GROMACS .gro file of C-alpha atoms in nm:
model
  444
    1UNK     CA    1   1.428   0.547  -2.084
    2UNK     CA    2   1.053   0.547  -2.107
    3UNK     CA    3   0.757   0.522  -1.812
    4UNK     CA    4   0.664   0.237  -1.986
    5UNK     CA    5   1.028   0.045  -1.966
    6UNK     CA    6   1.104   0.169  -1.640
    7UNK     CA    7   0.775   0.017  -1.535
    8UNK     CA    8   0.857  -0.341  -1.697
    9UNK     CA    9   1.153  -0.325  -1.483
   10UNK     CA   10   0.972  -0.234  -1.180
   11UNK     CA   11   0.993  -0.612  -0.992
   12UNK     CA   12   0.620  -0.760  -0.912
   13UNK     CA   13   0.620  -0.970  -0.563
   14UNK     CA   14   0.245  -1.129  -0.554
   15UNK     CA   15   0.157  -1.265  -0.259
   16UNK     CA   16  -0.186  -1.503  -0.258
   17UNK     CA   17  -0.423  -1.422   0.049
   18UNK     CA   18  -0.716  -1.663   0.142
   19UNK     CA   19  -0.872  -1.813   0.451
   20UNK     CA   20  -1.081  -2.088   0.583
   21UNK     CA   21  -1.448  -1.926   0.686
   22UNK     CA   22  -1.455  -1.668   0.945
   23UNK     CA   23  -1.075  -1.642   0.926
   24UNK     CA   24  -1.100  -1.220   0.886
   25UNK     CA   25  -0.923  -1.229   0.551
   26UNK     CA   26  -1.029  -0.900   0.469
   27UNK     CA   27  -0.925  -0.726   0.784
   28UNK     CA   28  -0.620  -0.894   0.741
   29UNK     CA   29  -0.537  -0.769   0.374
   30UNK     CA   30  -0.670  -0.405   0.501
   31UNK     CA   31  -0.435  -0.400   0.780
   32UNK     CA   32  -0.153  -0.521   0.553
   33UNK     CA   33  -0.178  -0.172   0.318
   34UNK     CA   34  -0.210   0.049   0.659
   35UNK     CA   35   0.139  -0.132   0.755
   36UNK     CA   36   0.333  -0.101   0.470
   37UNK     CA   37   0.148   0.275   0.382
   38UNK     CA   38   0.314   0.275   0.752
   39UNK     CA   39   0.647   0.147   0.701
   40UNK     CA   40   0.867   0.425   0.953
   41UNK     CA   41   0.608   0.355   1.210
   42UNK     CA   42   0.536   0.119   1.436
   43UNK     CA   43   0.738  -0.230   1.447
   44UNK     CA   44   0.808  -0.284   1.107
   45UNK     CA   45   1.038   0.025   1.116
   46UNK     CA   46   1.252  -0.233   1.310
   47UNK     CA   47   1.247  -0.529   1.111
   48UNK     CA   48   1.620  -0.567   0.964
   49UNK     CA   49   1.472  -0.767   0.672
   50UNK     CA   50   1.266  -0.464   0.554
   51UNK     CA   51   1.505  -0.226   0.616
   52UNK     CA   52   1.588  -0.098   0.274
   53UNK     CA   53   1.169  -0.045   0.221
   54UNK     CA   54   1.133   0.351   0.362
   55UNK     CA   55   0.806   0.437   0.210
   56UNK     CA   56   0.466   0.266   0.051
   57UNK     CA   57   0.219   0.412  -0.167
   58UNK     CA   58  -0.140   0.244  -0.218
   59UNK     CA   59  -0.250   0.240  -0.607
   60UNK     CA   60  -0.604   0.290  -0.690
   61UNK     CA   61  -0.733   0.134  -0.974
   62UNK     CA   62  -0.647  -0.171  -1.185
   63UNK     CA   63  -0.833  -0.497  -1.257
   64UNK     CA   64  -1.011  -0.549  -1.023
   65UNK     CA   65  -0.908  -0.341  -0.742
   66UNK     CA   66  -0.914  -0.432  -0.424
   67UNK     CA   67  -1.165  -0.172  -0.229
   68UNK     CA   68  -0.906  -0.102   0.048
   69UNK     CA   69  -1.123   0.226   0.086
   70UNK     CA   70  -1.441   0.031   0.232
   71UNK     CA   71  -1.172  -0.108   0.456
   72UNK     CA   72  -1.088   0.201   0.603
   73UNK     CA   73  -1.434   0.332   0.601
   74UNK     CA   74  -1.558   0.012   0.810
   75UNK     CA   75  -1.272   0.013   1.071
   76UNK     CA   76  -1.266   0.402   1.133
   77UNK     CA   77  -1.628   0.447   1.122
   78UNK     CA   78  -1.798   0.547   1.468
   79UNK     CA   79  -1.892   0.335   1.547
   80UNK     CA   80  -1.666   0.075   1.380
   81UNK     CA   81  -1.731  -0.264   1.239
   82UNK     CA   82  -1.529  -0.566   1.035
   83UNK     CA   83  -1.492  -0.511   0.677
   84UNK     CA   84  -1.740  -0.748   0.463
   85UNK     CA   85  -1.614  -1.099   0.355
   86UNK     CA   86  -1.477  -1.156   0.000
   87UNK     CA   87  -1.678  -1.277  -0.265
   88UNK     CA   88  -1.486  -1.248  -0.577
   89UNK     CA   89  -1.132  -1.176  -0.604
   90UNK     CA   90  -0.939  -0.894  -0.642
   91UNK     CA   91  -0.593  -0.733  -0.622
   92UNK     CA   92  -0.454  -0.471  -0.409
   93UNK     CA   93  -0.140  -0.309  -0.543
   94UNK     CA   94   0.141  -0.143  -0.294
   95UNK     CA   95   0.448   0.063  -0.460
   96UNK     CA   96   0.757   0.083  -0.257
   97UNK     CA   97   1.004   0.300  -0.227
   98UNK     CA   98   1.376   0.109  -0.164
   99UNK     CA   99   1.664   0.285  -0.008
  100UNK     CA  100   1.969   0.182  -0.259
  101UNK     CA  101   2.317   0.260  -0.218
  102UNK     CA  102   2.371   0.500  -0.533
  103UNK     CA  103   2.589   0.269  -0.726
  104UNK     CA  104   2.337   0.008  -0.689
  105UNK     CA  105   2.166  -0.182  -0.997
  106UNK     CA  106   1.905  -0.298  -0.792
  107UNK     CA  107   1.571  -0.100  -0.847
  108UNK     CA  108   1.433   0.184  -0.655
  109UNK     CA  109   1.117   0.042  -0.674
  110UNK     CA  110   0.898  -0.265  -0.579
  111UNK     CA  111   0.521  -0.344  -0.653
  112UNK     CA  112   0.365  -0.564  -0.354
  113UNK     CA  113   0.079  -0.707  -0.491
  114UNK     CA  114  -0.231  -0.927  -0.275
  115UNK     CA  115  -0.399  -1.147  -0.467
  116UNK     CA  116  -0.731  -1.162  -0.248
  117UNK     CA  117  -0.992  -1.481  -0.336
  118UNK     CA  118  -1.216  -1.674  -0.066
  119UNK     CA  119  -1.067  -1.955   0.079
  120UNK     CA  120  -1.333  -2.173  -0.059
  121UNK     CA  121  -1.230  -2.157  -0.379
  122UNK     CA  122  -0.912  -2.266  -0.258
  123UNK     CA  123  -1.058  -2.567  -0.168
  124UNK     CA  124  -1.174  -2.648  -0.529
  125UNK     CA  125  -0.802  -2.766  -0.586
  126UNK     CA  126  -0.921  -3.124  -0.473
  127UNK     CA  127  -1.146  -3.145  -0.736
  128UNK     CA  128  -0.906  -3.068  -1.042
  129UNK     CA  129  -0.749  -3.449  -1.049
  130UNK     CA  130  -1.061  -3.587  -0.937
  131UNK     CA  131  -1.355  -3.843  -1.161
  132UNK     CA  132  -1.688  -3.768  -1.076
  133UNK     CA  133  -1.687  -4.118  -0.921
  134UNK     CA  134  -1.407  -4.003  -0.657
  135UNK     CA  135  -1.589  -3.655  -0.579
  136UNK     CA  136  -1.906  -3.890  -0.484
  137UNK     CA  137  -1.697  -4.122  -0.296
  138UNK     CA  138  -1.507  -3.868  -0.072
  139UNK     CA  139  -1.811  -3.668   0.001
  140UNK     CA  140  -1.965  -3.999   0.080
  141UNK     CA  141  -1.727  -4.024   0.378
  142UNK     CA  142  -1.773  -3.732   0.512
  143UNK     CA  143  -2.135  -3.713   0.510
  144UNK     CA  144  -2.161  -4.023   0.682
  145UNK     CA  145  -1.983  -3.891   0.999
  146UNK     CA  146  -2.128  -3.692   1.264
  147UNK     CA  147  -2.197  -3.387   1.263
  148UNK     CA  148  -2.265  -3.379   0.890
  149UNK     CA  149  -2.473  -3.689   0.907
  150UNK     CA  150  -2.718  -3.527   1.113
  151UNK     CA  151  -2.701  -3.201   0.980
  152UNK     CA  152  -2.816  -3.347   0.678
  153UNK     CA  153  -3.013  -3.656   0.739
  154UNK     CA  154  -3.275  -3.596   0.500
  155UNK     CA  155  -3.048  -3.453   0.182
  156UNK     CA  156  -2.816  -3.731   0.208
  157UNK     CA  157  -3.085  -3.990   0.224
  158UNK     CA  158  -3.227  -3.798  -0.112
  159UNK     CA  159  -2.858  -3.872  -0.245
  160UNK     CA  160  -2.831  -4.196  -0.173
  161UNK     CA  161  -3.191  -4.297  -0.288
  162UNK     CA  162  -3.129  -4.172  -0.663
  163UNK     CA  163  -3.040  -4.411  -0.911
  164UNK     CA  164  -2.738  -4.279  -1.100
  165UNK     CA  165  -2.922  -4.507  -1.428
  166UNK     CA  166  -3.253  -4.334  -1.428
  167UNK     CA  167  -3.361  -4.057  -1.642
  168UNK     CA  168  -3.279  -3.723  -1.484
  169UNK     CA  169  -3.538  -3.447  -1.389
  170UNK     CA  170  -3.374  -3.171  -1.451
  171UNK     CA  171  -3.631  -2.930  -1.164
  172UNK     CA  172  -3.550  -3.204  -0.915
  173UNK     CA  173  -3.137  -3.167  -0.970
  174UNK     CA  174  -3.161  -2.776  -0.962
  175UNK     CA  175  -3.386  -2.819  -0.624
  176UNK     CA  176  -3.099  -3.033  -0.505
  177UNK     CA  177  -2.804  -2.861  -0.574
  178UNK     CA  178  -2.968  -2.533  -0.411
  179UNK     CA  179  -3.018  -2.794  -0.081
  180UNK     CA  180  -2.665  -2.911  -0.134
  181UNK     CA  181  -2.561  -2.533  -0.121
  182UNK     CA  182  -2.771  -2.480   0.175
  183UNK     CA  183  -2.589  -2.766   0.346
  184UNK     CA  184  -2.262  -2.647   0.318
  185UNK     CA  185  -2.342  -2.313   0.432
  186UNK     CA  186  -2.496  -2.453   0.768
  187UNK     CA  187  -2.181  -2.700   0.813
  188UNK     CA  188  -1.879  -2.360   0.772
  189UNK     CA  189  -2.031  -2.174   1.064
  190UNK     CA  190  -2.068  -2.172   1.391
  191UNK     CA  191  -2.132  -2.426   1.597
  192UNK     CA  192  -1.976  -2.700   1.362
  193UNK     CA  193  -1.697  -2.493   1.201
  194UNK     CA  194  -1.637  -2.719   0.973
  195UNK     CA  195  -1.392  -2.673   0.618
  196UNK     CA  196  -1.437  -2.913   0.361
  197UNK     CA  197  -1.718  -2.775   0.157
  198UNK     CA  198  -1.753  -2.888  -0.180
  199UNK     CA  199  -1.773  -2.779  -0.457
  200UNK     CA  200  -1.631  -2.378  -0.321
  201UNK     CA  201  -1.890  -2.190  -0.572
  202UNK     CA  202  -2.172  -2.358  -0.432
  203UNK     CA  203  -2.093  -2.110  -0.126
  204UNK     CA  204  -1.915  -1.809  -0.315
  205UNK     CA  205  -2.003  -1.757  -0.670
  206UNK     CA  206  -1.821  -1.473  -0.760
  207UNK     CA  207  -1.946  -1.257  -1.122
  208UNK     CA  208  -1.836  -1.571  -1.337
  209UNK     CA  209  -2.024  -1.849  -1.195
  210UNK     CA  210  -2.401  -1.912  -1.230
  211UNK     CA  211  -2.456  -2.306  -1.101
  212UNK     CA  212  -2.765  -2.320  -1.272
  213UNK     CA  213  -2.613  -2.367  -1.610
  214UNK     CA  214  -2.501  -2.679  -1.524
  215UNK     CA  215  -2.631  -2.805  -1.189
  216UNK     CA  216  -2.426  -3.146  -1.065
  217UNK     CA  217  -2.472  -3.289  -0.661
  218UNK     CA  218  -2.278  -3.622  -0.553
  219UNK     CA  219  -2.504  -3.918  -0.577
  220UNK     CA  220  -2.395  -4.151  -0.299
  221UNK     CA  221  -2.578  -4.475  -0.466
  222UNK     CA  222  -2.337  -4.769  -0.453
  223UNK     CA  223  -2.291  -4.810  -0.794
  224UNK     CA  224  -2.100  -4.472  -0.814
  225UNK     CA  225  -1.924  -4.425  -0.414
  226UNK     CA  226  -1.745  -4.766  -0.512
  227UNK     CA  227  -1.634  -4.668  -0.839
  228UNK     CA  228  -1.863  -4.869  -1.084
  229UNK     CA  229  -2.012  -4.571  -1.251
  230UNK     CA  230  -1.708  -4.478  -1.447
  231UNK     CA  231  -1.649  -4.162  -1.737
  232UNK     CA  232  -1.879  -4.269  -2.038
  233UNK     CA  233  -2.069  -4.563  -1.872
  234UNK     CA  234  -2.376  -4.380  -1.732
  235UNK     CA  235  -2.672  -4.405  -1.987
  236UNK     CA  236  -2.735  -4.014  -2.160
  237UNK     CA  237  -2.979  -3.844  -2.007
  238UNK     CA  238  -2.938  -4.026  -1.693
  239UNK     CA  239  -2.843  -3.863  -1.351
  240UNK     CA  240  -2.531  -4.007  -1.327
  241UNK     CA  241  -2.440  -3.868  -1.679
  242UNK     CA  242  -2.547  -3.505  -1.622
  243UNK     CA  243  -2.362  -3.488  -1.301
  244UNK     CA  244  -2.102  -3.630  -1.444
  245UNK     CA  245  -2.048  -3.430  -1.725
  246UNK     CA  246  -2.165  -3.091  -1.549
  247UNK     CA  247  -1.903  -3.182  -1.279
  248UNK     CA  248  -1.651  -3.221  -1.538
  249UNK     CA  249  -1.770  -2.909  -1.644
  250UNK     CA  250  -1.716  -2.688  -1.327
  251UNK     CA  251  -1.378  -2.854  -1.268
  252UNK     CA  252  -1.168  -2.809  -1.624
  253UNK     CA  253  -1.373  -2.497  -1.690
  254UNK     CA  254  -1.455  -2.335  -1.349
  255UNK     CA  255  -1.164  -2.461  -1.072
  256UNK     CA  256  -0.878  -2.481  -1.319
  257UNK     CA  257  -0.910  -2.194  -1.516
  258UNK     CA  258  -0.870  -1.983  -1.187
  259UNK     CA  259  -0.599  -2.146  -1.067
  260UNK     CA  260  -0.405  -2.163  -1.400
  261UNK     CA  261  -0.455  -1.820  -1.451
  262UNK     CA  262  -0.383  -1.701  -1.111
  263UNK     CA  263  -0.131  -1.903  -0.915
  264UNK     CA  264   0.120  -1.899  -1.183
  265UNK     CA  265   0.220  -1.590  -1.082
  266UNK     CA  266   0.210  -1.656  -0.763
  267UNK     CA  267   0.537  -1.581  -0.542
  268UNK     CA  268   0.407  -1.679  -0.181
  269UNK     CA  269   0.018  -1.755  -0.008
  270UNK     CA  270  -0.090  -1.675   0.313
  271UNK     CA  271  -0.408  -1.893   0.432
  272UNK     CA  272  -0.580  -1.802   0.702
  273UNK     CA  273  -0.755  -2.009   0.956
  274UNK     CA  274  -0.991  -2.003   1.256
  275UNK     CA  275  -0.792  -2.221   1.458
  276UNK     CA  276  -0.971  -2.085   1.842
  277UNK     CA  277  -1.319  -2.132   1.643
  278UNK     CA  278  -1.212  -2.488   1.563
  279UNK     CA  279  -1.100  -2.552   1.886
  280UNK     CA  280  -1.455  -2.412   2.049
  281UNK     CA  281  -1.692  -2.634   1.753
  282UNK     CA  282  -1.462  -2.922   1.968
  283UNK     CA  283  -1.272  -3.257   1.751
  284UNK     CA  284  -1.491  -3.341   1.433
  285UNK     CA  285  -1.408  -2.895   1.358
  286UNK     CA  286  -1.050  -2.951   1.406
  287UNK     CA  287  -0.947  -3.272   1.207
  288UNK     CA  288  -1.212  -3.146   0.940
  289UNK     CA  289  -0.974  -2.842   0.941
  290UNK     CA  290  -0.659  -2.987   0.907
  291UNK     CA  291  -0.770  -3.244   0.622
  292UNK     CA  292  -0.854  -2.951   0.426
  293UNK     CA  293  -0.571  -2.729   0.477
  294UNK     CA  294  -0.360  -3.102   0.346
  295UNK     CA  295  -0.571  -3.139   0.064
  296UNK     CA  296  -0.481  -2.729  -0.054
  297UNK     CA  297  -0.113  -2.796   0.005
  298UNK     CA  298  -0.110  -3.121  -0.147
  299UNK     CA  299  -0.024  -2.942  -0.470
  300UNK     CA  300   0.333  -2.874  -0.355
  301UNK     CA  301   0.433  -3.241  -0.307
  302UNK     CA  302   0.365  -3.355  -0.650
  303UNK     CA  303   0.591  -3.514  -0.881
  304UNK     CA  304   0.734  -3.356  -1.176
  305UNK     CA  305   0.516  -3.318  -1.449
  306UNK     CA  306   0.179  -3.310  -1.281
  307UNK     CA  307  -0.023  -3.036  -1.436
  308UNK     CA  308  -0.038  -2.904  -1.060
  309UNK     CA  309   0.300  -2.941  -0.975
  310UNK     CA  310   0.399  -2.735  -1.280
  311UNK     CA  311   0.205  -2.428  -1.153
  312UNK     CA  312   0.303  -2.430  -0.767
  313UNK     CA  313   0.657  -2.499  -0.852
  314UNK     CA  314   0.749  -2.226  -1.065
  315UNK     CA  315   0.769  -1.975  -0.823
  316UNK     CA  316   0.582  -2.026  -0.476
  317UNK     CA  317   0.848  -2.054  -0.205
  318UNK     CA  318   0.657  -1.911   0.088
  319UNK     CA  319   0.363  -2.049   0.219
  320UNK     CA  320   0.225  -1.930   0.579
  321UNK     CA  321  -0.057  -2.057   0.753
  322UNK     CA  322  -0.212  -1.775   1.012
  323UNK     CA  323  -0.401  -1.861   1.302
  324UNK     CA  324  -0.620  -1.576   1.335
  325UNK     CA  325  -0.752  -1.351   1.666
  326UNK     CA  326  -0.491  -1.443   1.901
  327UNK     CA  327  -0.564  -1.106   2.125
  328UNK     CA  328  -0.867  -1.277   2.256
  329UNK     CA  329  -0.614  -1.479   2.448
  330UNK     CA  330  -0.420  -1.400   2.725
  331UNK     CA  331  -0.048  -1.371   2.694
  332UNK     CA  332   0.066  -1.699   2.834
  333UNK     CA  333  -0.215  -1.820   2.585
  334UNK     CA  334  -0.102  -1.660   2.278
  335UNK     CA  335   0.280  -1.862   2.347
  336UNK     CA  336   0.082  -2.149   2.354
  337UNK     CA  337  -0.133  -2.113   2.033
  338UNK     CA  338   0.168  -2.076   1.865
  339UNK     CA  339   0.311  -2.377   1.995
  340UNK     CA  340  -0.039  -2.585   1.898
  341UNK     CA  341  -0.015  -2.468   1.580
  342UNK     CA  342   0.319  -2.570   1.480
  343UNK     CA  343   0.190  -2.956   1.671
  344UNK     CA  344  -0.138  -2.910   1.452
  345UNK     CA  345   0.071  -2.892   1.135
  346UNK     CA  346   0.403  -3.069   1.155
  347UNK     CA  347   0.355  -3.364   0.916
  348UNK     CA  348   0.263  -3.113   0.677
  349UNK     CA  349   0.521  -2.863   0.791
  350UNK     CA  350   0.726  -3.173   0.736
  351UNK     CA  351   0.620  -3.247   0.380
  352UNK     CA  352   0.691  -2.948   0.256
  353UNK     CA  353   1.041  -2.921   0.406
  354UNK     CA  354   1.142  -3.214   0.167
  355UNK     CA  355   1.033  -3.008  -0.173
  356UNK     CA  356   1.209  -2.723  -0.096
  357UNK     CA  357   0.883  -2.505   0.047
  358UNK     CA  358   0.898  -2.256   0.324
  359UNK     CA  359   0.620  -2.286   0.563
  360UNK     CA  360   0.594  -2.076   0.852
  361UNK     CA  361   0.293  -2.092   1.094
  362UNK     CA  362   0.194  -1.809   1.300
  363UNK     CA  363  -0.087  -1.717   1.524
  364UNK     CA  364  -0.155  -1.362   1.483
  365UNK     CA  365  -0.472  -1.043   1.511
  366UNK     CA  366  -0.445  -0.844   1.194
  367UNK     CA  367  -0.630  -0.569   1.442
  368UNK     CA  368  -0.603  -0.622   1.808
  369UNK     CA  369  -0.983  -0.562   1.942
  370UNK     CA  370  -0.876  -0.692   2.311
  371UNK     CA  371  -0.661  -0.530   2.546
  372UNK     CA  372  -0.520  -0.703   2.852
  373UNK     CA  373  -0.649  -0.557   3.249
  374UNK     CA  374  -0.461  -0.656   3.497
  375UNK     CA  375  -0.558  -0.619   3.893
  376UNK     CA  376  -0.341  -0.805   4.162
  377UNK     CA  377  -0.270  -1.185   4.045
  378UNK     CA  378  -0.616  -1.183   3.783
  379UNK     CA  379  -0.540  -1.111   3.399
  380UNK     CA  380  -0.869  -1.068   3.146
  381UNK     CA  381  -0.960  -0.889   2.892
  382UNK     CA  382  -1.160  -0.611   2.790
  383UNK     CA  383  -1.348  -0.567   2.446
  384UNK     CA  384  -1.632  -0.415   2.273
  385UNK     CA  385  -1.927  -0.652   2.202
  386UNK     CA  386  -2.003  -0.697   1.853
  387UNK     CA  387  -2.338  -0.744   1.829
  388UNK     CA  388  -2.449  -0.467   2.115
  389UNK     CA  389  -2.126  -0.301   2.047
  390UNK     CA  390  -2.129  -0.298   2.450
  391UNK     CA  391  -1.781  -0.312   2.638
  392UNK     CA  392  -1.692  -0.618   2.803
  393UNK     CA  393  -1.455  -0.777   3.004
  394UNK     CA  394  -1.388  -1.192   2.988
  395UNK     CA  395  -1.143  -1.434   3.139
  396UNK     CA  396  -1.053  -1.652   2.789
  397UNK     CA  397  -1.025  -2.013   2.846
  398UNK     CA  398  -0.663  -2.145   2.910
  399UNK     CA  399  -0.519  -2.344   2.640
  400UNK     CA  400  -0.323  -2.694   2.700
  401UNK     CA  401   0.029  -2.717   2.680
  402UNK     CA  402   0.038  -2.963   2.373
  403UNK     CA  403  -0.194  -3.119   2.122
  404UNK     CA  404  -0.336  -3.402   2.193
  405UNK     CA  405  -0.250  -3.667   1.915
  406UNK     CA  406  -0.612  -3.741   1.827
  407UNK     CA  407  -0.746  -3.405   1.858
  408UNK     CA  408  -0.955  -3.440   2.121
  409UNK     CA  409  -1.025  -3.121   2.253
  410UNK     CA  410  -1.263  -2.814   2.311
  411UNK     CA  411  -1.244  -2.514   2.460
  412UNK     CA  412  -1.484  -2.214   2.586
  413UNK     CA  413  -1.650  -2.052   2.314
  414UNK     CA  414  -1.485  -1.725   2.259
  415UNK     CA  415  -1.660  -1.379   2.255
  416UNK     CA  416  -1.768  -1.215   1.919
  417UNK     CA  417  -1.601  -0.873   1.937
  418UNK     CA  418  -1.604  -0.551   1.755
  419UNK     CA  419  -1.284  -0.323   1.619
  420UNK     CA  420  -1.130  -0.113   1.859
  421UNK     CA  421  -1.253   0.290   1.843
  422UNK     CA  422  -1.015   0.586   1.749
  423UNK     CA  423  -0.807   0.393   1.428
  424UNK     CA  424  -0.665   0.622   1.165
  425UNK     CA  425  -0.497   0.524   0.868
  426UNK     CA  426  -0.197   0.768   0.929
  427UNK     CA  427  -0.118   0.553   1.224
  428UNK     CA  428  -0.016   0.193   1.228
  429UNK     CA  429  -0.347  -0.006   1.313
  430UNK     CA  430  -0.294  -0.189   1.700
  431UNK     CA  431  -0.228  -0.572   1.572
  432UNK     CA  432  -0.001  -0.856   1.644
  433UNK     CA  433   0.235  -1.009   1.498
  434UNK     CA  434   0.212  -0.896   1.149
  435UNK     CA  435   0.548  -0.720   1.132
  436UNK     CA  436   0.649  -1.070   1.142
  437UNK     CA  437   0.448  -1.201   0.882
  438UNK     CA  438   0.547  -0.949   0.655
  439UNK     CA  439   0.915  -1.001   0.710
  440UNK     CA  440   0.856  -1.355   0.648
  441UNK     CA  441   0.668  -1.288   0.293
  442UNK     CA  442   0.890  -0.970   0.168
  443UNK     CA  443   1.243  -1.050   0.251
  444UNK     CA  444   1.480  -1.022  -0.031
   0.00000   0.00000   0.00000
């Protein structure tokens, strides 16, 4: 047999990886290659559901490669610091060795690949069965709540005063789609935290995107958030027609594309979220969260014969939602983010139990930068700050026992801390949890 056969017989599992902003995707997918280039150390060497993986080789190279080296270099460095956020995607590729009984047919070997692509990308799924007139619409609504109506008073007003009939300046639409852009940016980060940011490229570009080739914003006149501006009936030339057709644009020949080309391959899709984060930005964060991480999954629950439903079906089975940074809690703490997460998502937990869909949620650290000090009866923690790269000790706040039904709740803001000094790749990286996530993903 030839290199090339064997290699056609060598079985592919690709795992998606993405995450809701500031979710440390790319620590995550770093410390996923240091496990499995790992796999007789540490706690995965005792996961019964790996056991026939006994060694894991990272390949260099490929399309677009994930740069698993700048990884390293960021979390050994001295002194260290969190590998940079995605902004295109890329795959990193893991060969593994499997220990088969001789008279097995079963290969020897298994690629692992991880599909790595921001999360806000992700979020462009909405858009793929939407008209221009139900973009407008749902970004309507959430404009007009607090905080994003005060955040942007002044560029929603703008919005709202255009008529959709008029003749378009073309220098005035650019202006407003870089404000637009702005606007999202300010509403993913701290303090607001919030998720649903449309259109995703607005944010991340990535090397095939330039919005100025066809620049669209929502126009919140009446005529098109109620649905009276439908395809075809704005005059050409008009605002509403270039924003419709340049939204049309971006979504059959930026959003689907991707996802066509990408997710059929898919096997299982790990998104990542910021759960603590949402819980310090306080109630608007956290049901702004979980309405977006419905809309992505949404895919999963359509009927037969749905252009979406086509490509999630065919092979995703596995879908796990992460909450992230769980060792900046203390024990007792970590139990219970677990438990608010599985509150936070049972309906759609629920959903996706009727179509057949695995979904596991887990709170988990992909690298644990906080280590528990104990003295008498007082637990806290100690970590290294990351802007002053300092070391300092903090009591977390306590988290409830449940979820309240309505979301209303806040908590302390959290430190910002730094990696932990003295990692090595030849050792497993300190983390939680992620034995577990891998079993979940992997297992034959």
């Amino acid at each position: 047999m030839t290199d090339s056969f064997l290699a056609r017989q060598t079985p592919v599992t690709r795992i998606g990886v993405t995450g809701l902003s500031q979710a440390g995707k790319s620590t995550l997918i770093t410390s996923l290659i240091n496990h499995l280039e790992n796999l007789r150390r540490g706690s995965l060497a005792a996961r019964a559901e790996l056991g026939l993986m006994v060694h894991g080789h990272w390949l260099r190279g490929g399309e677009r490669a994930f740069d698993y080296d700048a990884g390293l270099l960021a979390l050994t460095n001295q002194p260290p610091h969190w590998p940079a956020s995605t902004t295109d995607w890329s795959i990193a590729r893991i060969e593994i060795t499997m220990a088969r009984p001789w008279y097995s047919l079963k290969p020897t070997k298994r690629i692992i690949e991880l599909f790595d692509y921001p999360g806000e990308w992700l979020l462009d799924l909405m858009l793929i069965d939407w008209s221009y007139s139900d973009f407008c619409r749902a970004l309507w609504t959430w404009s007009a709540l607090d905080p994003r109506r005060t955040l942007g008073s002044e560029l929603i007003a703008a919005l709202t005063a255009i008529d959709p009939y008029s003749p378009v300046d073309m220098d005035a639409l650019n202006e407003l789609q870089a404000r637009w852009a702005d606007f999202l940016g300010t509403c993913r980060i701290a303090p607001h935290q919030l998720s649903q940011n449309l259109p995703g490229r607005f944010l991340i570009h990535g090397r095939d995107f330039d919005g100025g080739d066809h620049p669209f914003v929502p126009l919140f006149a009446q005529t098109v958030t109620e649905g009276g501006g439908g395809e075809g009936r704005f005059p050409e030339g008009s605002w509403g027609a270039v924003c419709q057709v340049n939204f049309n644009h971006y979504r059959l020949h930026q959003a689907k594309p991707f996802f066509d080309r990408h997710f059929r391959d898919l096997d299982a899709q790990v998104i990542l979220i910021d759960l603590l984060g949402a819980m310090s930005a306080g109630p608007d964060a956290l049901k702004d969260m979980r309405a977006a991480l419905e809309g992505v999954l949404r895919p999963f629950r359509y009927q037969r014969g749905n252009w979406l439903a086509q490509l999630f079906r065919k092979r995703i089975r596995r879908v796990a939602v992460c909450a992230t940074k769980i060792d900046h809690l203390l024990p007792e703490d970590q139990k219970r983010l677990q438990s608010l997460m599985e509150s936070y998502l049972y309906e759609t937990v629920q959903r996706l139990a009727a179509e057949s869909i695995e979904l596991k949620v887990m709170a988990v650290a992909a690298v644990q930068s906080a280590q528990l000090v104990e003295s008498g009866n007082t637990a806290s923690l100690i970590g290294r700050d990351k802007r002053s790269g300092e070391k300092i000790r903090f009591t977390p706040p306590t988290l409830p026992n449940t979820m309240p039904h309505n979301l209303n709740l806040k908590i302390d803001e959290l430190p910002q801390l730094a990696p932990p000094g003295g990692l090595d790749r030849v050792q497993v990286f300190p983390s939680r949890r992620i034995d577990q996530l891998l079993a979940f993903l992997l297992k034959e």
